[in-house]
C-alpha cells in the first residue's frame, strides 16, 4: 500500500486550524531569530540576582490593627483656616471671569487638598470642591449626596467674597479603616 497523497488545501486557500496553530507557535521564535531561553543557560550569580529582585518586589502585608479611631483626628478649625487663607491669597485682587474660573477652581482645589494632606490627619480621604459664582443678586444653594458615617465623616466650608464674585470651598473628609 502506498501512502495517501497530502490533501490540497480547500478552495480559497483556507487551511485547517491545526496546521495554522503549529505554524504560529513555530514561527514566534523564528520571527525573532532566537531560540527559547532555558534556565540552564543562566549562571548561579544571575539566578541569585533574580531571586533577590523577586524578593524585593514582594508585597508587604500588614497585620490588622483592629483600631477604629484615628490617632490624629480631623480638626475642622485647622482645615477651615487653611482653606480660608488659600482662598484669600489666590483671589484677593481678581475680578470675575467666566472663562478662567474653571481652571482657577481646579488649581485652588488642588492647593487646598495639598494643604489638608500636609496636616496629616490619620485615616481620612478627602474631596475638595471649589465654586466661583458671579454676584448678580441671586441666591445659591449647594447640595451634595454621600454615603456618610455621621460619627467619623465630616466636612468644612470656607467662603471668600469680593465685589464681583463669591468663592466657596468645600472639603469633605471621609474616614476609612
mmCIF file of C-alpha atoms in Angstrom:
data_model
loop_
_atom_site.group_PDB
_atom_site.id
_atom_site.type_symbol
_atom_site.label_atom_id
_atom_site.label_comp_id
_atom_site.label_asym_id
_atom_site.label_seq_id
_atom_site.Cartn_x
_atom_site.Cartn_y
_atom_site.Cartn_z
ATOM 1 C CA UNK A 1 0.000 0.000 0.000
ATOM 2 C CA UNK A 2 1.211 3.387 -0.816
ATOM 3 C CA UNK A 3 0.879 6.466 1.330
ATOM 4 C CA UNK A 4 -2.066 8.660 0.515
ATOM 5 C CA UNK A 5 -1.110 11.960 -1.012
ATOM 6 C CA UNK A 6 -1.376 15.053 1.185
ATOM 7 C CA UNK A 7 -4.682 16.710 0.684
ATOM 8 C CA UNK A 8 -4.591 20.040 -1.046
ATOM 9 C CA UNK A 9 -5.998 22.954 0.900
ATOM 10 C CA UNK A 10 -9.668 23.614 0.245
ATOM 11 C CA UNK A 11 -10.631 26.198 -2.273
ATOM 12 C CA UNK A 12 -9.946 29.789 -1.385
ATOM 13 C CA UNK A 13 -6.583 28.938 0.247
ATOM 14 C CA UNK A 14 -8.028 28.194 3.713
ATOM 15 C CA UNK A 15 -6.127 25.732 5.859
ATOM 16 C CA UNK A 16 -7.322 23.765 8.851
ATOM 17 C CA UNK A 17 -6.757 25.167 12.356
ATOM 18 C CA UNK A 18 -4.274 22.529 13.451
ATOM 19 C CA UNK A 19 -1.861 23.377 10.674
ATOM 20 C CA UNK A 20 -2.103 27.089 11.439
ATOM 21 C CA UNK A 21 -1.546 26.580 15.182
ATOM 22 C CA UNK A 22 1.585 24.602 14.519
ATOM 23 C CA UNK A 23 2.900 27.262 12.167
ATOM 24 C CA UNK A 24 2.051 30.062 14.593
ATOM 25 C CA UNK A 25 3.878 28.577 17.607
ATOM 26 C CA UNK A 26 6.786 27.540 15.486
ATOM 27 C CA UNK A 27 7.232 30.941 13.900
ATOM 28 C CA UNK A 28 7.171 33.015 17.116
ATOM 29 C CA UNK A 29 10.811 32.297 17.932
ATOM 30 C CA UNK A 30 11.810 32.082 14.291
ATOM 31 C CA UNK A 31 10.476 35.586 13.662
ATOM 32 C CA UNK A 32 12.661 36.925 16.457
ATOM 33 C CA UNK A 33 15.632 34.905 15.222
ATOM 34 C CA UNK A 34 16.303 33.283 18.590
ATOM 35 C CA UNK A 35 15.642 30.082 20.449
ATOM 36 C CA UNK A 36 13.650 29.982 23.694
ATOM 37 C CA UNK A 37 15.792 30.778 26.759
ATOM 38 C CA UNK A 38 16.039 27.954 29.242
ATOM 39 C CA UNK A 39 17.110 28.243 32.876
ATOM 40 C CA UNK A 40 20.174 26.063 32.396
ATOM 41 C CA UNK A 41 21.816 28.906 30.432
ATOM 42 C CA UNK A 42 21.830 31.233 33.469
ATOM 43 C CA UNK A 43 24.768 31.258 35.854
ATOM 44 C CA UNK A 44 24.318 30.975 39.605
ATOM 45 C CA UNK A 45 25.027 34.685 40.159
ATOM 46 C CA UNK A 46 22.323 35.693 37.673
ATOM 47 C CA UNK A 47 19.866 33.331 39.376
ATOM 48 C CA UNK A 48 20.746 34.824 42.769
ATOM 49 C CA UNK A 49 20.175 38.348 41.425
ATOM 50 C CA UNK A 50 16.803 37.330 40.001
ATOM 51 C CA UNK A 51 15.718 35.800 43.309
ATOM 52 C CA UNK A 52 16.826 38.923 45.217
ATOM 53 C CA UNK A 53 14.911 41.111 42.762
ATOM 54 C CA UNK A 54 11.758 38.999 43.172
ATOM 55 C CA UNK A 55 12.108 39.087 46.963
ATOM 56 C CA UNK A 56 12.350 42.897 46.953
ATOM 57 C CA UNK A 57 9.251 43.160 44.782
ATOM 58 C CA UNK A 58 7.139 41.027 47.125
ATOM 59 C CA UNK A 59 4.157 42.879 48.554
ATOM 60 C CA UNK A 60 4.376 43.847 52.176
ATOM 61 C CA UNK A 61 1.451 42.515 54.152
ATOM 62 C CA UNK A 62 0.405 44.344 57.268
ATOM 63 C CA UNK A 63 -1.441 42.749 60.153
ATOM 64 C CA UNK A 64 -4.872 44.101 61.059
ATOM 65 C CA UNK A 65 -4.813 46.694 63.811
ATOM 66 C CA UNK A 66 -8.487 46.382 64.744
ATOM 67 C CA UNK A 67 -8.343 50.083 65.547
ATOM 68 C CA UNK A 68 -11.482 52.063 64.773
ATOM 69 C CA UNK A 69 -10.373 55.551 65.779
ATOM 70 C CA UNK A 70 -7.576 57.590 64.268
ATOM 71 C CA UNK A 71 -4.572 58.728 66.287
ATOM 72 C CA UNK A 72 -4.617 62.174 64.674
ATOM 73 C CA UNK A 73 -8.284 63.078 64.397
ATOM 74 C CA UNK A 74 -9.624 65.539 61.848
ATOM 75 C CA UNK A 75 -9.731 69.070 63.268
ATOM 76 C CA UNK A 76 -12.081 71.168 61.217
ATOM 77 C CA UNK A 77 -10.898 74.547 62.535
ATOM 78 C CA UNK A 78 -7.385 73.916 61.141
ATOM 79 C CA UNK A 79 -8.720 72.955 57.729
ATOM 80 C CA UNK A 80 -11.126 75.914 57.653
ATOM 81 C CA UNK A 81 -8.291 78.340 58.467
ATOM 82 C CA UNK A 82 -6.021 76.884 55.771
ATOM 83 C CA UNK A 83 -8.773 76.900 53.130
ATOM 84 C CA UNK A 84 -9.752 80.466 54.041
ATOM 85 C CA UNK A 85 -6.132 81.637 53.778
ATOM 86 C CA UNK A 86 -5.661 79.966 50.381
ATOM 87 C CA UNK A 87 -8.871 81.494 49.016
ATOM 88 C CA UNK A 88 -7.842 84.936 50.262
ATOM 89 C CA UNK A 89 -4.308 84.720 48.827
ATOM 90 C CA UNK A 90 -5.407 83.443 45.412
ATOM 91 C CA UNK A 91 -8.468 85.645 44.889
ATOM 92 C CA UNK A 92 -7.654 88.914 46.636
ATOM 93 C CA UNK A 93 -7.087 91.035 43.513
ATOM 94 C CA UNK A 94 -9.135 89.027 40.989
ATOM 95 C CA UNK A 95 -12.280 90.059 39.156
ATOM 96 C CA UNK A 96 -14.856 87.541 37.980
ATOM 97 C CA UNK A 97 -14.061 85.987 34.612
ATOM 98 C CA UNK A 98 -16.311 83.170 33.418
ATOM 99 C CA UNK A 99 -13.681 81.803 31.021
ATOM 100 C CA UNK A 100 -10.803 81.396 33.501
ATOM 101 C CA UNK A 101 -12.925 80.422 36.522
ATOM 102 C CA UNK A 102 -12.927 76.626 35.909
ATOM 103 C CA UNK A 103 -9.140 76.421 35.731
ATOM 104 C CA UNK A 104 -8.833 78.730 38.742
ATOM 105 C CA UNK A 105 -11.231 76.497 40.715
ATOM 106 C CA UNK A 106 -9.192 73.422 39.814
ATOM 107 C CA UNK A 107 -5.880 74.984 40.871
ATOM 108 C CA UNK A 108 -7.331 76.279 44.150
ATOM 109 C CA UNK A 109 -8.878 72.896 44.974
ATOM 110 C CA UNK A 110 -5.556 71.149 44.313
ATOM 111 C CA UNK A 111 -3.774 73.625 46.576
ATOM 112 C CA UNK A 112 -6.331 73.167 49.360
ATOM 113 C CA UNK A 113 -6.103 69.375 49.038
ATOM 114 C CA UNK A 114 -2.315 69.558 49.283
ATOM 115 C CA UNK A 115 -2.556 71.785 52.383
ATOM 116 C CA UNK A 116 -5.050 69.424 54.064
ATOM 117 C CA UNK A 117 -2.858 66.396 53.351
ATOM 118 C CA UNK A 118 0.096 68.211 54.939
ATOM 119 C CA UNK A 119 -1.877 68.350 58.201
ATOM 120 C CA UNK A 120 -1.526 64.544 58.209
ATOM 121 C CA UNK A 121 -4.852 63.502 59.667
ATOM 122 C CA UNK A 122 -4.830 59.771 60.200
ATOM 123 C CA UNK A 123 -7.144 57.528 58.094
ATOM 124 C CA UNK A 124 -9.034 60.138 56.089
ATOM 125 C CA UNK A 125 -9.649 60.572 52.383
ATOM 126 C CA UNK A 126 -10.597 63.987 51.064
ATOM 127 C CA UNK A 127 -12.776 65.517 48.394
ATOM 128 C CA UNK A 128 -12.294 69.221 47.698
ATOM 129 C CA UNK A 129 -14.736 71.247 45.640
ATOM 130 C CA UNK A 130 -14.348 74.941 44.833
ATOM 131 C CA UNK A 131 -17.091 77.075 43.295
ATOM 132 C CA UNK A 132 -16.737 80.602 41.967
ATOM 133 C CA UNK A 133 -20.049 82.345 41.275
ATOM 134 C CA UNK A 134 -20.597 85.803 39.851
ATOM 135 C CA UNK A 135 -22.508 88.207 42.058
ATOM 136 C CA UNK A 136 -25.708 89.135 40.262
ATOM 137 C CA UNK A 137 -28.155 89.460 43.149
ATOM 138 C CA UNK A 138 -29.101 85.777 43.047
ATOM 139 C CA UNK A 139 -29.311 83.150 45.762
ATOM 140 C CA UNK A 140 -27.298 79.947 45.628
ATOM 141 C CA UNK A 141 -27.880 76.521 47.132
ATOM 142 C CA UNK A 142 -25.119 73.903 47.034
ATOM 143 C CA UNK A 143 -26.061 70.289 47.730
ATOM 144 C CA UNK A 144 -24.047 67.068 47.896
ATOM 145 C CA UNK A 145 -25.059 63.465 48.446
ATOM 146 C CA UNK A 146 -22.848 60.935 50.147
ATOM 147 C CA UNK A 147 -22.944 57.647 51.942
ATOM 148 C CA UNK A 148 -21.968 59.146 55.268
ATOM 149 C CA UNK A 149 -20.819 57.903 58.657
ATOM 150 C CA UNK A 150 -22.145 60.633 60.938
ATOM 151 C CA UNK A 151 -19.742 59.725 63.771
ATOM 152 C CA UNK A 152 -16.468 59.917 61.815
ATOM 153 C CA UNK A 153 -17.021 61.701 58.474
ATOM 154 C CA UNK A 154 -17.108 65.473 58.404
ATOM 155 C CA UNK A 155 -16.958 68.482 56.127
ATOM 156 C CA UNK A 156 -15.699 72.059 56.235
ATOM 157 C CA UNK A 157 -16.620 75.108 54.179
ATOM 158 C CA UNK A 158 -14.684 78.308 53.588
ATOM 159 C CA UNK A 159 -16.040 81.391 51.811
ATOM 160 C CA UNK A 160 -14.369 84.398 50.261
ATOM 161 C CA UNK A 161 -16.356 87.304 48.868
ATOM 162 C CA UNK A 162 -15.319 90.208 46.617
ATOM 163 C CA UNK A 163 -17.248 92.900 44.763
ATOM 164 C CA UNK A 164 -17.755 90.737 41.664
ATOM 165 C CA UNK A 165 -17.887 87.139 42.864
ATOM 166 C CA UNK A 166 -18.239 84.691 45.732
ATOM 167 C CA UNK A 167 -15.867 81.743 46.133
ATOM 168 C CA UNK A 168 -16.888 78.722 48.179
ATOM 169 C CA UNK A 169 -14.571 75.849 49.082
ATOM 170 C CA UNK A 170 -15.958 72.587 50.455
ATOM 171 C CA UNK A 171 -13.659 69.980 51.989
ATOM 172 C CA UNK A 172 -15.224 66.581 52.734
ATOM 173 C CA UNK A 173 -13.209 64.257 54.966
ATOM 174 C CA UNK A 174 -14.279 60.612 54.802
ATOM 175 C CA UNK A 175 -12.879 58.220 57.385
ATOM 176 C CA UNK A 176 -11.653 54.837 56.188
ATOM 177 C CA UNK A 177 -10.498 51.821 58.182
#
